Coordinates of C-alpha atoms in Angstrom, one line a residue:
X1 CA 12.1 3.0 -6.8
X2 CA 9.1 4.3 -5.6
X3 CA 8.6 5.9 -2.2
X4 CA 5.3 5.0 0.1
X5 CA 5.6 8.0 2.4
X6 CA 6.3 6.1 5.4
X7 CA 8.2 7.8 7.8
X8 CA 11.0 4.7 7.4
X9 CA 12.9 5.5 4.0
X10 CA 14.4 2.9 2.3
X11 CA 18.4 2.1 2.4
X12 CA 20.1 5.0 1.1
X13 CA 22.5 4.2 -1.9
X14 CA 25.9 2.7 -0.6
X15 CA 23.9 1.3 2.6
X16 CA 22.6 -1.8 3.6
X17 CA 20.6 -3.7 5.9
X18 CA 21.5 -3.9 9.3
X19 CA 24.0 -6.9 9.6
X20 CA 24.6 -7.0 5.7
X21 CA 26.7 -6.0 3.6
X22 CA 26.4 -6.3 -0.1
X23 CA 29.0 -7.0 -2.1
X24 CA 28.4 -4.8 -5.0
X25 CA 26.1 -2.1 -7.0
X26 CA 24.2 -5.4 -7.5
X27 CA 24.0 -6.6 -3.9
X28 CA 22.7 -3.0 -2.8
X29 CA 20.0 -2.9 -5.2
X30 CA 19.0 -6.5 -4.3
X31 CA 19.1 -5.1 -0.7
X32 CA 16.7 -2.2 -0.9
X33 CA 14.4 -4.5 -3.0
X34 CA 14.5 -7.4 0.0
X35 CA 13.7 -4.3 2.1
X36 CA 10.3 -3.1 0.4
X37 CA 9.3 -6.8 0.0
X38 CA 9.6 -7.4 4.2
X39 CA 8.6 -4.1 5.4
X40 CA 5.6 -4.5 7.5
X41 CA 3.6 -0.8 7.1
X42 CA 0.2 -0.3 6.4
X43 CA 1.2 1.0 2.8
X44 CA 3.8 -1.8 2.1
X45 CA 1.7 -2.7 -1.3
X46 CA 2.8 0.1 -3.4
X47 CA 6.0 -0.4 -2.4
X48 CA 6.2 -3.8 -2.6
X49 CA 5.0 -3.7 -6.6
X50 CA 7.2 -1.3 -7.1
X51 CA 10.0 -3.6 -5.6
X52 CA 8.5 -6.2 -8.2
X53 CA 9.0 -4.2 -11.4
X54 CA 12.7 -3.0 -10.3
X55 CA 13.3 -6.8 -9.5
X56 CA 11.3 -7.5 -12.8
X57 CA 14.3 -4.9 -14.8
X58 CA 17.3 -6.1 -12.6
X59 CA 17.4 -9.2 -13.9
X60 CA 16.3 -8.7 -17.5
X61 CA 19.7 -6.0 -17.4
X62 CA 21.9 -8.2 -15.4
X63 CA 24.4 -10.6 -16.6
X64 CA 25.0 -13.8 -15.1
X65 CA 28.4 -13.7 -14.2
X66 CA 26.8 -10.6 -11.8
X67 CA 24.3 -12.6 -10.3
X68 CA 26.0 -16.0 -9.4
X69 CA 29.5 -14.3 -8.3
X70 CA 31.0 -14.2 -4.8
X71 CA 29.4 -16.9 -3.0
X72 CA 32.8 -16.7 -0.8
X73 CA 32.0 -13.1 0.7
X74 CA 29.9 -11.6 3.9
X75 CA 26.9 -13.4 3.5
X76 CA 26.8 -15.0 0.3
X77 CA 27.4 -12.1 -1.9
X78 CA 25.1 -11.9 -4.3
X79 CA 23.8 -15.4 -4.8
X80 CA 23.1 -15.3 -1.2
X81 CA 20.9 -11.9 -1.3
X82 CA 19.5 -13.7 -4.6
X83 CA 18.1 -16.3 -2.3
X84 CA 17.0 -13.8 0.6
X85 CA 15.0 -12.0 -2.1
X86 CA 13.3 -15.7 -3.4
X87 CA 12.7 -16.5 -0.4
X88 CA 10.4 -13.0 0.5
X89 CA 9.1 -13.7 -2.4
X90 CA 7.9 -17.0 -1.6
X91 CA 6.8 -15.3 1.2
X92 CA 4.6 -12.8 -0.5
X93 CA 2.8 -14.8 -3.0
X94 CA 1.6 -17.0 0.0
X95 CA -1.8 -17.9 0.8
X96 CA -3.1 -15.7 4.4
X97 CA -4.3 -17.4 7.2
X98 CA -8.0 -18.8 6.4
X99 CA -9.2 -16.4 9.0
X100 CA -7.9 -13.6 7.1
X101 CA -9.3 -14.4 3.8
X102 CA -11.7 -11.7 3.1
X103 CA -13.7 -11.2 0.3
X104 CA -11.4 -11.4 -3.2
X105 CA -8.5 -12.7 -1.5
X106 CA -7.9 -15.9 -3.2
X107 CA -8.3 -14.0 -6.4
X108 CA -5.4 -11.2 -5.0
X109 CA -3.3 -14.4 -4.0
X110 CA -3.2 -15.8 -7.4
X111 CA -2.5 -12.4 -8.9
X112 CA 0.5 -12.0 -6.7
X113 CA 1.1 -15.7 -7.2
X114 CA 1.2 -15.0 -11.2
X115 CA 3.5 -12.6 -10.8
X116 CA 6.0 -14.1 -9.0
X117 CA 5.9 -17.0 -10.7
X118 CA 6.9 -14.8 -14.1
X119 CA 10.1 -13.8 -12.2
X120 CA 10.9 -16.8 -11.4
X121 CA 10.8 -18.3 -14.7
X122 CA 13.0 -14.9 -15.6
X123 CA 15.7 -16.1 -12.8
X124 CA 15.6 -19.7 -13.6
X125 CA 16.3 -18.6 -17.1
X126 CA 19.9 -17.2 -16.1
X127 CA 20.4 -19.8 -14.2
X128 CA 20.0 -22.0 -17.2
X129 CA 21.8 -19.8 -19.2
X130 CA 24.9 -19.7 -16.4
X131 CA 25.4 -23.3 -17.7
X132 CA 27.6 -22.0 -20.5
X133 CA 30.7 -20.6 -20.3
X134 CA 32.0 -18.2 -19.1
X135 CA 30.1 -18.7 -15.9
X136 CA 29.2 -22.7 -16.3
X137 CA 30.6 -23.7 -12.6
X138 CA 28.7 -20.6 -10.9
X139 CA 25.4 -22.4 -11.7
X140 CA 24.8 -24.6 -9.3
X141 CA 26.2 -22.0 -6.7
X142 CA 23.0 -19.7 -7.6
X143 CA 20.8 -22.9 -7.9
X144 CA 22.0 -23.6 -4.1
X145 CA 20.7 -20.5 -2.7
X146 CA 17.1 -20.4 -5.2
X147 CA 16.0 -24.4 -5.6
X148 CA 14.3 -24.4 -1.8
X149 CA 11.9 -21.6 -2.0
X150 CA 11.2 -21.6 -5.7
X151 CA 10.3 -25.4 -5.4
X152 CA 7.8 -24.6 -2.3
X153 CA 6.1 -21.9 -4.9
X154 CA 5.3 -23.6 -7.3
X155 CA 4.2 -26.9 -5.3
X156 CA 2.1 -24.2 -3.1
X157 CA 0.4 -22.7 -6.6
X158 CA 0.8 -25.5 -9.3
X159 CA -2.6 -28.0 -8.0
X160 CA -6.1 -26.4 -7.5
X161 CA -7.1 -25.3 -4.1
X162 CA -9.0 -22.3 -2.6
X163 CA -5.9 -19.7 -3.4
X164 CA -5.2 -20.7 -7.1
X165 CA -6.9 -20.1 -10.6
X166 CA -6.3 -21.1 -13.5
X167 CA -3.7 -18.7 -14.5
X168 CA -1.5 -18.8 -11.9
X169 CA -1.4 -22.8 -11.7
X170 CA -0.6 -22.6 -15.3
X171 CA 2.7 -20.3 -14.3
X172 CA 3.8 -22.5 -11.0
X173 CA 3.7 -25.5 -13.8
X174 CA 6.1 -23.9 -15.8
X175 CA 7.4 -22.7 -12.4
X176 CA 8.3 -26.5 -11.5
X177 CA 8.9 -28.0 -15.0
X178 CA 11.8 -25.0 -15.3
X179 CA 13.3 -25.9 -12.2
X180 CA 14.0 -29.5 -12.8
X181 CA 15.0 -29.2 -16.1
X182 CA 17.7 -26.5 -15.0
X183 CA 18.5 -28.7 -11.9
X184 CA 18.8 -31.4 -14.8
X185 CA 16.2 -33.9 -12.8
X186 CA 14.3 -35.8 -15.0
X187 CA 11.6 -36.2 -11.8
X188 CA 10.0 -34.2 -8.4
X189 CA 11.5 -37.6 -6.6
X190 CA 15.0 -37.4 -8.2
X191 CA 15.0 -33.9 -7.4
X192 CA 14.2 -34.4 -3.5
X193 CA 16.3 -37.5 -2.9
X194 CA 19.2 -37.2 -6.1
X195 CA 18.7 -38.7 -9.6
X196 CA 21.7 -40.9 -8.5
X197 CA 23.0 -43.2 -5.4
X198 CA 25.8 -40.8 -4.2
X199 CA 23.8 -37.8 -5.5
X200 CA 22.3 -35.6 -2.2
X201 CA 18.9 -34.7 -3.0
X202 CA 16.9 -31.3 -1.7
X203 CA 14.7 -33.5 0.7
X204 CA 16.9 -32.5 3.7
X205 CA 16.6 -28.9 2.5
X206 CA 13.2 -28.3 1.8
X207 CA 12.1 -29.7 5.1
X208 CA 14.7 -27.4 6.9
X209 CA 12.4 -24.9 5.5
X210 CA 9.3 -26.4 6.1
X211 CA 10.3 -27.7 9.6
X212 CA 9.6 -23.9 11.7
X213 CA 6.1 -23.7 10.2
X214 CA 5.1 -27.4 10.9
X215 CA 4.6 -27.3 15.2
X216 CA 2.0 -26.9 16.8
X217 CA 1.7 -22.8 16.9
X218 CA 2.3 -22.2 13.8
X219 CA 1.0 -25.1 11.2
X220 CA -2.0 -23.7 10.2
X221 CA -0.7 -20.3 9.9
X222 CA 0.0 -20.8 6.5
X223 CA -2.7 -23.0 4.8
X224 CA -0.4 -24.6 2.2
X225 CA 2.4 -25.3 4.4
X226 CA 0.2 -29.2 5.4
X227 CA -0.6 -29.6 1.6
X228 CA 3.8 -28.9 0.4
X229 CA 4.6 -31.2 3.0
X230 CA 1.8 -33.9 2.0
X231 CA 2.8 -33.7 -1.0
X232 CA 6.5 -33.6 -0.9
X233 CA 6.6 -36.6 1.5
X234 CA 5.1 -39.0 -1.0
X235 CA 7.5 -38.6 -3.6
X236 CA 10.1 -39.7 -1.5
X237 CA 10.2 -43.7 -0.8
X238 CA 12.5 -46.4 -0.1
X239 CA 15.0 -46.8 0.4
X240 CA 15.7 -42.7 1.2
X241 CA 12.8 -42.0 3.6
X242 CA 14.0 -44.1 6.4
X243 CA 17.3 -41.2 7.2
X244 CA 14.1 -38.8 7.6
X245 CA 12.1 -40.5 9.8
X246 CA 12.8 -37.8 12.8
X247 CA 11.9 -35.3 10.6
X248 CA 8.5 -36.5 8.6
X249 CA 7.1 -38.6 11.4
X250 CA 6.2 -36.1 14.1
X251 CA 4.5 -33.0 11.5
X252 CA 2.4 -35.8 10.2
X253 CA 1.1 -37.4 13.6
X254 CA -0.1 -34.0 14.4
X255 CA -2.0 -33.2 11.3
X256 CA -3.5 -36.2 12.0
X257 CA -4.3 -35.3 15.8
X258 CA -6.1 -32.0 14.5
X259 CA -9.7 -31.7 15.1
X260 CA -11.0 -31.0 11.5
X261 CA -11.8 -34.5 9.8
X262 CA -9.6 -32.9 6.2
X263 CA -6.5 -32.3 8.4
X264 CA -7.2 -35.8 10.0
X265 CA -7.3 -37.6 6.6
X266 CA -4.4 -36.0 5.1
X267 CA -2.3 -37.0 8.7
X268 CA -3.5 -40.4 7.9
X269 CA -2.0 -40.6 4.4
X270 CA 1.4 -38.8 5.6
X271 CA 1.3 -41.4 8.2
X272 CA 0.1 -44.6 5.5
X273 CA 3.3 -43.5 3.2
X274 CA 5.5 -44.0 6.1
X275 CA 4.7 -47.3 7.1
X276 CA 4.6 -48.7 3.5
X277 CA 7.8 -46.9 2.9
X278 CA 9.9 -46.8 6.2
X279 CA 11.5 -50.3 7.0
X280 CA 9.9 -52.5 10.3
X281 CA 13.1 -52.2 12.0
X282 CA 12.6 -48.4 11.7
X283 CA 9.2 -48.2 13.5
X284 CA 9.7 -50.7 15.8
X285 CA 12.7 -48.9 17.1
X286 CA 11.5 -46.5 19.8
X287 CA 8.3 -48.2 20.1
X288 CA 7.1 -45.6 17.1
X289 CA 4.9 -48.4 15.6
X290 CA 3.1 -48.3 19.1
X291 CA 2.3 -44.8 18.7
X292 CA 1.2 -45.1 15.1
X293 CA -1.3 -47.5 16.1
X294 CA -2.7 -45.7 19.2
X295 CA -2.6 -42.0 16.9
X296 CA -4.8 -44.4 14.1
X297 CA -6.9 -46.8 16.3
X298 CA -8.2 -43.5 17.9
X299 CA -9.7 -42.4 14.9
X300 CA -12.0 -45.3 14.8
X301 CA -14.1 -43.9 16.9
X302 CA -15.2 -41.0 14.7
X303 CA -18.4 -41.5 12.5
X304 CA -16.6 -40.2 9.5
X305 CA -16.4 -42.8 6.4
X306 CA -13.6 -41.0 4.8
X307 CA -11.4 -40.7 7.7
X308 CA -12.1 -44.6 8.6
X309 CA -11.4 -45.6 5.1
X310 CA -7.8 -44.3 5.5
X311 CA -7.3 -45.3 9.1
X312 CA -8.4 -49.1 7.9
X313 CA -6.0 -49.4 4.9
X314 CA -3.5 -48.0 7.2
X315 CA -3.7 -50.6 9.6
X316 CA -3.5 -53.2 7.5
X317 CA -0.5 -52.3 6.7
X318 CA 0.8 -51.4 10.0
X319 CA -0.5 -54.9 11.2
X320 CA 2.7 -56.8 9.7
X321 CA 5.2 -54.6 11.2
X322 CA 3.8 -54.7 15.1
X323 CA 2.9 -58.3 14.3
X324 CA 6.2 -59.2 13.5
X325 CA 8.2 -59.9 16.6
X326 CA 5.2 -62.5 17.5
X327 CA 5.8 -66.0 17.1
X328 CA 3.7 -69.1 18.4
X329 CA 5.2 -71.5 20.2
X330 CA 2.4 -73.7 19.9
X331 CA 0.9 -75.3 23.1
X332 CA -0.6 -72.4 24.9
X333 CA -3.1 -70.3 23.1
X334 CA -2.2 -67.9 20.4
X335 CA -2.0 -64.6 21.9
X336 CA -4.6 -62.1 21.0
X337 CA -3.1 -59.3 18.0
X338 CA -3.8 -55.9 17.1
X339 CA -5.8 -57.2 14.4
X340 CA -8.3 -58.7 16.3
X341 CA -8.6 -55.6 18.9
X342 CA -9.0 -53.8 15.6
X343 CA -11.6 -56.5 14.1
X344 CA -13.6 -56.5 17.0
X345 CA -14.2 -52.6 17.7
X346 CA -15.6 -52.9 13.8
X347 CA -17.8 -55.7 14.5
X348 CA -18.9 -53.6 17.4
X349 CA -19.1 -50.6 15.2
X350 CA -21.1 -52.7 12.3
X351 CA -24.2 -54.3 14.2
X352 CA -26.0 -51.0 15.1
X353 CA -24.9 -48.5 12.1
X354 CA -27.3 -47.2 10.0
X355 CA -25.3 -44.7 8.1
X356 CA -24.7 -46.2 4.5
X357 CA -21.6 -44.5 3.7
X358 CA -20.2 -46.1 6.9
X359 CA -21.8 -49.0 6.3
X360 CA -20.3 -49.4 3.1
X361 CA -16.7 -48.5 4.4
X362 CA -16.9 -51.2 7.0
X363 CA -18.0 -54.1 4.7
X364 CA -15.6 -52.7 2.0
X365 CA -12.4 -53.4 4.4
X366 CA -13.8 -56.7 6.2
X367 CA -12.7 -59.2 3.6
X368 CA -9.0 -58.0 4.2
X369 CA -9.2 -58.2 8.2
X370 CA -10.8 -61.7 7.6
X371 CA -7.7 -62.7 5.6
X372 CA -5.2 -61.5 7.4
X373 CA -6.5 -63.3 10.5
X374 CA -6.9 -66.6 8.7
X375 CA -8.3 -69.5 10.8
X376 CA -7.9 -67.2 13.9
X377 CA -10.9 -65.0 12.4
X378 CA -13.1 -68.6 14.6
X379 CA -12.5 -66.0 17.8
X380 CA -14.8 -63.4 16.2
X381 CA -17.5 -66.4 14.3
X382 CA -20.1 -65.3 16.8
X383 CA -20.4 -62.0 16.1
X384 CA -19.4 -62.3 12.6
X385 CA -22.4 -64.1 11.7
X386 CA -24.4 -61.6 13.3
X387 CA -23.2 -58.9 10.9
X388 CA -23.4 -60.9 7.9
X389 CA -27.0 -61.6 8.5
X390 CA -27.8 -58.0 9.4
X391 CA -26.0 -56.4 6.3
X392 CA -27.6 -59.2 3.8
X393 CA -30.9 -58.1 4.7
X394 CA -30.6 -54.5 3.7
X395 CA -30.9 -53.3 0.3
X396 CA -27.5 -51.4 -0.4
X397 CA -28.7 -48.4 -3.0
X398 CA -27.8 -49.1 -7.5
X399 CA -24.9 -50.2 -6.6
X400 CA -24.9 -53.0 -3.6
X401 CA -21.6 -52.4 -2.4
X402 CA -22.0 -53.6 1.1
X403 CA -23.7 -56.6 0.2
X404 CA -21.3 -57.8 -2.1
X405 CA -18.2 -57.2 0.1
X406 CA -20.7 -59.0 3.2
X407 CA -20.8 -61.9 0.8
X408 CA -17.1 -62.3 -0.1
X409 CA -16.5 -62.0 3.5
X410 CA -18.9 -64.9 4.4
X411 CA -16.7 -66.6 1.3
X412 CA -13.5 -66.4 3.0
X413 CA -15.5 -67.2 6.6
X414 CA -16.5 -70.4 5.2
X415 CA -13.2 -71.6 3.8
X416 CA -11.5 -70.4 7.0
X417 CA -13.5 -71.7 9.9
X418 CA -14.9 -74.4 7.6
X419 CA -15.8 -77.2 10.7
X420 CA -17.7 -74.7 12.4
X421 CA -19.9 -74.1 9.1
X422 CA -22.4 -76.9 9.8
X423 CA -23.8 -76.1 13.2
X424 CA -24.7 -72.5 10.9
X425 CA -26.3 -74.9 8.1
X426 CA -29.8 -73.5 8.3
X427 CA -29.2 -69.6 9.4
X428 CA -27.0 -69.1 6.8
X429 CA -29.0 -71.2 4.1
X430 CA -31.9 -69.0 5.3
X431 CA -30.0 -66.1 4.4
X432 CA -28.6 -67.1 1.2
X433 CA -32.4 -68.3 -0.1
X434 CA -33.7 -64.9 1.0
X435 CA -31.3 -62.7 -0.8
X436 CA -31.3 -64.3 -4.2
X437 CA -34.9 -64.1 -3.8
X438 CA -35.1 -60.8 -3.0
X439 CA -32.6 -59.6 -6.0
X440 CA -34.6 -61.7 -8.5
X441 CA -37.6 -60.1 -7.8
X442 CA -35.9 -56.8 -7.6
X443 CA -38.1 -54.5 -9.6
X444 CA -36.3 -51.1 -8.7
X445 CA -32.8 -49.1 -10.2
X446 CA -30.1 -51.6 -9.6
X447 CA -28.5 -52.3 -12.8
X448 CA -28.4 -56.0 -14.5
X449 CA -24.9 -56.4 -13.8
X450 CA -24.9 -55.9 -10.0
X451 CA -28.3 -58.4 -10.1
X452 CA -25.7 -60.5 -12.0
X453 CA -22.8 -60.1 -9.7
X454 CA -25.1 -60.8 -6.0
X455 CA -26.9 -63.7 -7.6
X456 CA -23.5 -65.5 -8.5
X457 CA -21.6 -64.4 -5.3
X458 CA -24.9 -66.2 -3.3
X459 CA -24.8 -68.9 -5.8
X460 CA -20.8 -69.4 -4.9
X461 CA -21.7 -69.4 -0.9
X462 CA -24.1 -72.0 -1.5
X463 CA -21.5 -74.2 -3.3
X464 CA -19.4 -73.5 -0.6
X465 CA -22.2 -74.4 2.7
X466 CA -23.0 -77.2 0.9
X467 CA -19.6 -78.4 0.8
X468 CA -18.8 -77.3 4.5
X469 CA -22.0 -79.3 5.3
X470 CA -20.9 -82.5 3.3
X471 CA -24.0 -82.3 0.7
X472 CA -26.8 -81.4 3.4
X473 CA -27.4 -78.5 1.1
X474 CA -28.2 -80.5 -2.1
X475 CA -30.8 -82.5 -0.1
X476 CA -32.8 -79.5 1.4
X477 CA -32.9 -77.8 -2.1
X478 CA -34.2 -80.7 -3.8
X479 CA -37.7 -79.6 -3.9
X480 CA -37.5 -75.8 -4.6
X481 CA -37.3 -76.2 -8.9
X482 CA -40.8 -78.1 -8.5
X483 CA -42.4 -75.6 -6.5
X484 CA -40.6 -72.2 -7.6
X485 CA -41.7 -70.2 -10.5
X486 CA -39.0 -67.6 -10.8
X487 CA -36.4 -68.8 -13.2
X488 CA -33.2 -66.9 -11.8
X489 CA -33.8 -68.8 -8.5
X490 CA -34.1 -72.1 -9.7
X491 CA -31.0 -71.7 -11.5
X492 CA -29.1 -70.5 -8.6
X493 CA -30.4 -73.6 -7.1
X494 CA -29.5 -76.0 -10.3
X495 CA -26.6 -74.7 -10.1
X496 CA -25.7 -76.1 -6.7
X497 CA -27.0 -79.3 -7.2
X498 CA -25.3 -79.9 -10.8
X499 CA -21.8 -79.0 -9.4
X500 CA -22.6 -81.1 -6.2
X501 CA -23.6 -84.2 -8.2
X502 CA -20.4 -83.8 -10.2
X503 CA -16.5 -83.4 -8.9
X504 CA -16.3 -81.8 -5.5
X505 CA -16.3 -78.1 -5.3
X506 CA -12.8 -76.8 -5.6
X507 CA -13.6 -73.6 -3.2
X508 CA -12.0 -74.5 0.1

């Protein structure tokens, strides 16, 4: 092998590392290789391809029986220096801290990423081939010590981000699709939680790796570390994640809890996997649902639309499982829920924003908050109305997203809270009248079919105020087809009166 000139020289034949001893002529040579691929000198690269090349002809010479024997000795034997040596390698394909990146560095990542990736497919390949005899029961020995860091590789290299290319994604692919077809997993999820019942998956494992780079000092040290454990916790769902709760739930409360809105999102969807996938009994346990809803209700104080798009749908969700132990009695008033401390921080939220990606968001998520508080939704009418009439005013850009989730939501308002719909006759008439003439008159880039679309969501809320009001609505659109010359609004307003002279409107 290659010297560096360093003034440390590499074991001498017949030695080891300190503490190890190898088992064999094969162990050694695994040894001094493990050596040059941890050394921390200035001139550690020469050495280190070198170690690559000799690791590169070691295993294209050795047999399997050599590489997968002695599991029983000092250390492992050789399967257990097999899986030192993955493991540094791992190590040295990984991305550098992002304040390190200088210059080419992705580009030198994904070289080194290439590479290793080729001998690990050269590995996995005697593994696969230590499947037939005479060596079949030594396979899943070596497969033991290799699986963890091999599987954090290629999940670290195999989607694009700022340290890939093209080339080496293509290798941690094969990388991945090698490893479960020699760990004979037909999936990533059978492979992490066992293809069967009483099968152990790696889960356990890869977190035990994962687990020392995932506090607070060291998490962003390595910038894949948050995207492998992302990603490996939403493969796994019920009924398995539940036995790693202890282990999943704190890493991914503090990516949320970091200060860059990307790390915040990704927390969010770590922590929106385990409520959908964790059962209630779980999270109330502890009073973890608590803190999930303090870590996420937080957020909704930051004017980023992404990060509130996730936070929202995650409460939703999280609604059920901290709502759960309530139950009214009847008599008293219902107590107030998190949904409606929720509801009303995005009411407060809505009435002065003029952002229209927030806007959006927020109108995009009222309908659901609206259902899920049912005829309880009469607490927030007030300031409800407020919004609607703010956000039907405003043109929305091509594609009127806002105004069409403001009308659904005035929809479900109306069916809800239905009693409390004629004292609102004439705001909301006012409203209605305005917009559809507004989008018929519409003369700039919104397409046909989102004209379409807002003229026959209006047209529905009509039908629905004027059955609310008991007709009133037929009566003070009587004259508007003898006085108004643009055809889309007097059909809107046939339209009402035909279905209110006919059966009674089916919508509440």
């Amino acid at each position: 092998m290659e010297r560096d000139g360093s003034p440390e020289s590499p074991p001498r034949e017949g030695s080891s590392m300190p503490g190890e001893r190898p088992s064999s002529d094969l162990g050694q040579a695994l040894s001094q290789i493990l050596h040059h691929l941890t050394r921390q000198e200035s001139r550690r690269g020469r050495a280190r391809n070198a170690a690559l090349q000799d690791l590169s002809a070691l295993l294209e010479a050795a047999e399997c029986d050599q590489l997968f024997e002695g599991s029983d000795t000092w250390l492992g034997g050789v399967p257990g220096m097999l899986g030192k040596v993955t493991a540094a390698l791992e190590k040295y394909a990984a991305p550098p801290k992002e304040e390190e990146g200088r210059g080419d560095g992705s580009s030198t990542v994904a070289e080194k990423a290439a590479a290793v990736g080729l001998l690990f497919i050269k590995l996995l390949r005697k593994v696969e081939s230590a499947k037939k005899p005479p060596v079949r029961l030594a396979w899943k020995r070596g497969l033991r010590h290799l699986a963890g860091p091999i599987y954090m590789f290629a999940i670290t290299h195999s989607v694009q981000q700022p340290w890939t290319r093209p080339g080496s994604r293509d290798v941690a692919r094969e990388v991945l699709t090698l490893l479960l077809h020699v760990a004979e997993c037909g999936s990533v999820a059978g492979f992490l939680h066992g293809e069967n019942e009483d099968e152990r998956g790696r889960f356990a494992e890869i977190m035990g790796l994962l687990q020392p780079h995932l506090n607070k000092e060291s998490w962003k040290n390595n910038p894949a570390t948050k995207h492998v454990f992302s990603w490996t916790l939403q493969q796994v769902t019920r009924p398995w994640l539940n036995q790693h709760l202890e282990r999943v739930l704190p890493p991914s409360l503090l990516i949320s809890d970091d200060y860059q809105t990307e790390n915040k999102v990704l927390g969010v969807h770590c922590l929106h996997h385990i409520v959908l996938n964790v059962p209630a009994a779980d999270l109330l346990q502890y009073n973890r649902a608590q803190v999930l809803y303090h870590a996420l209700f937080n957020h909704l104080y930051t004017p980023e639309h992404h990060l509130i798009q996730a936070v929202l749908l995650c409460l939703l969700d999280l609604f059920p499982v901290l709502e759960k132990g309530l139950h009214w009695k009847g008599g008293a008033a219902r107590p107030t829920t998190h949904c409606d401390e929720v509801l009303q921080l995005i009411l407060t939220h809505m009435e002065p924003e003029h952002r229209v990606l927030l806007r959006r968001t927020y109108a995009r998520n009222l309908p659901a908050f609206v259902k899920r508080l049912g005829i309880l939704t009469v607490r927030h009418l007030k300031r409800l109305e407020r919004v609607i009439l703010g956000y039907l005013e405003v043109y929305d850009g091509p594609e009127e997203e806002a105004r069409l989730k403001i009308l659904e939501t005035l929809k479900l308002l109306m069916q809800y809270t239905w009693p409390r719909v004629s004292c609102r006759l004439v705001v909301l008439l006012k409203a209605l009248l305005k917009l559809i003439c507004d989008v018929a008159r519409d003369s700039s880039l919104t397409p046909e079919p989102v004209k379409s679309a807002l003229l026959e969501e209006a047209t529905d809320c009509l039908l629905l105020l004027d059955h609310c009001s008991q007709g009133q609505v037929k009566g003070l659109l009587a004259k508007i087809p003898q006085s108004c010359e643009d055809s889309k609004v007097v059909e809107c307003v046939r339209k009402v009166q035909q279905v209110s002279e006919g059966a009674p409107y089916s919508g509440t």
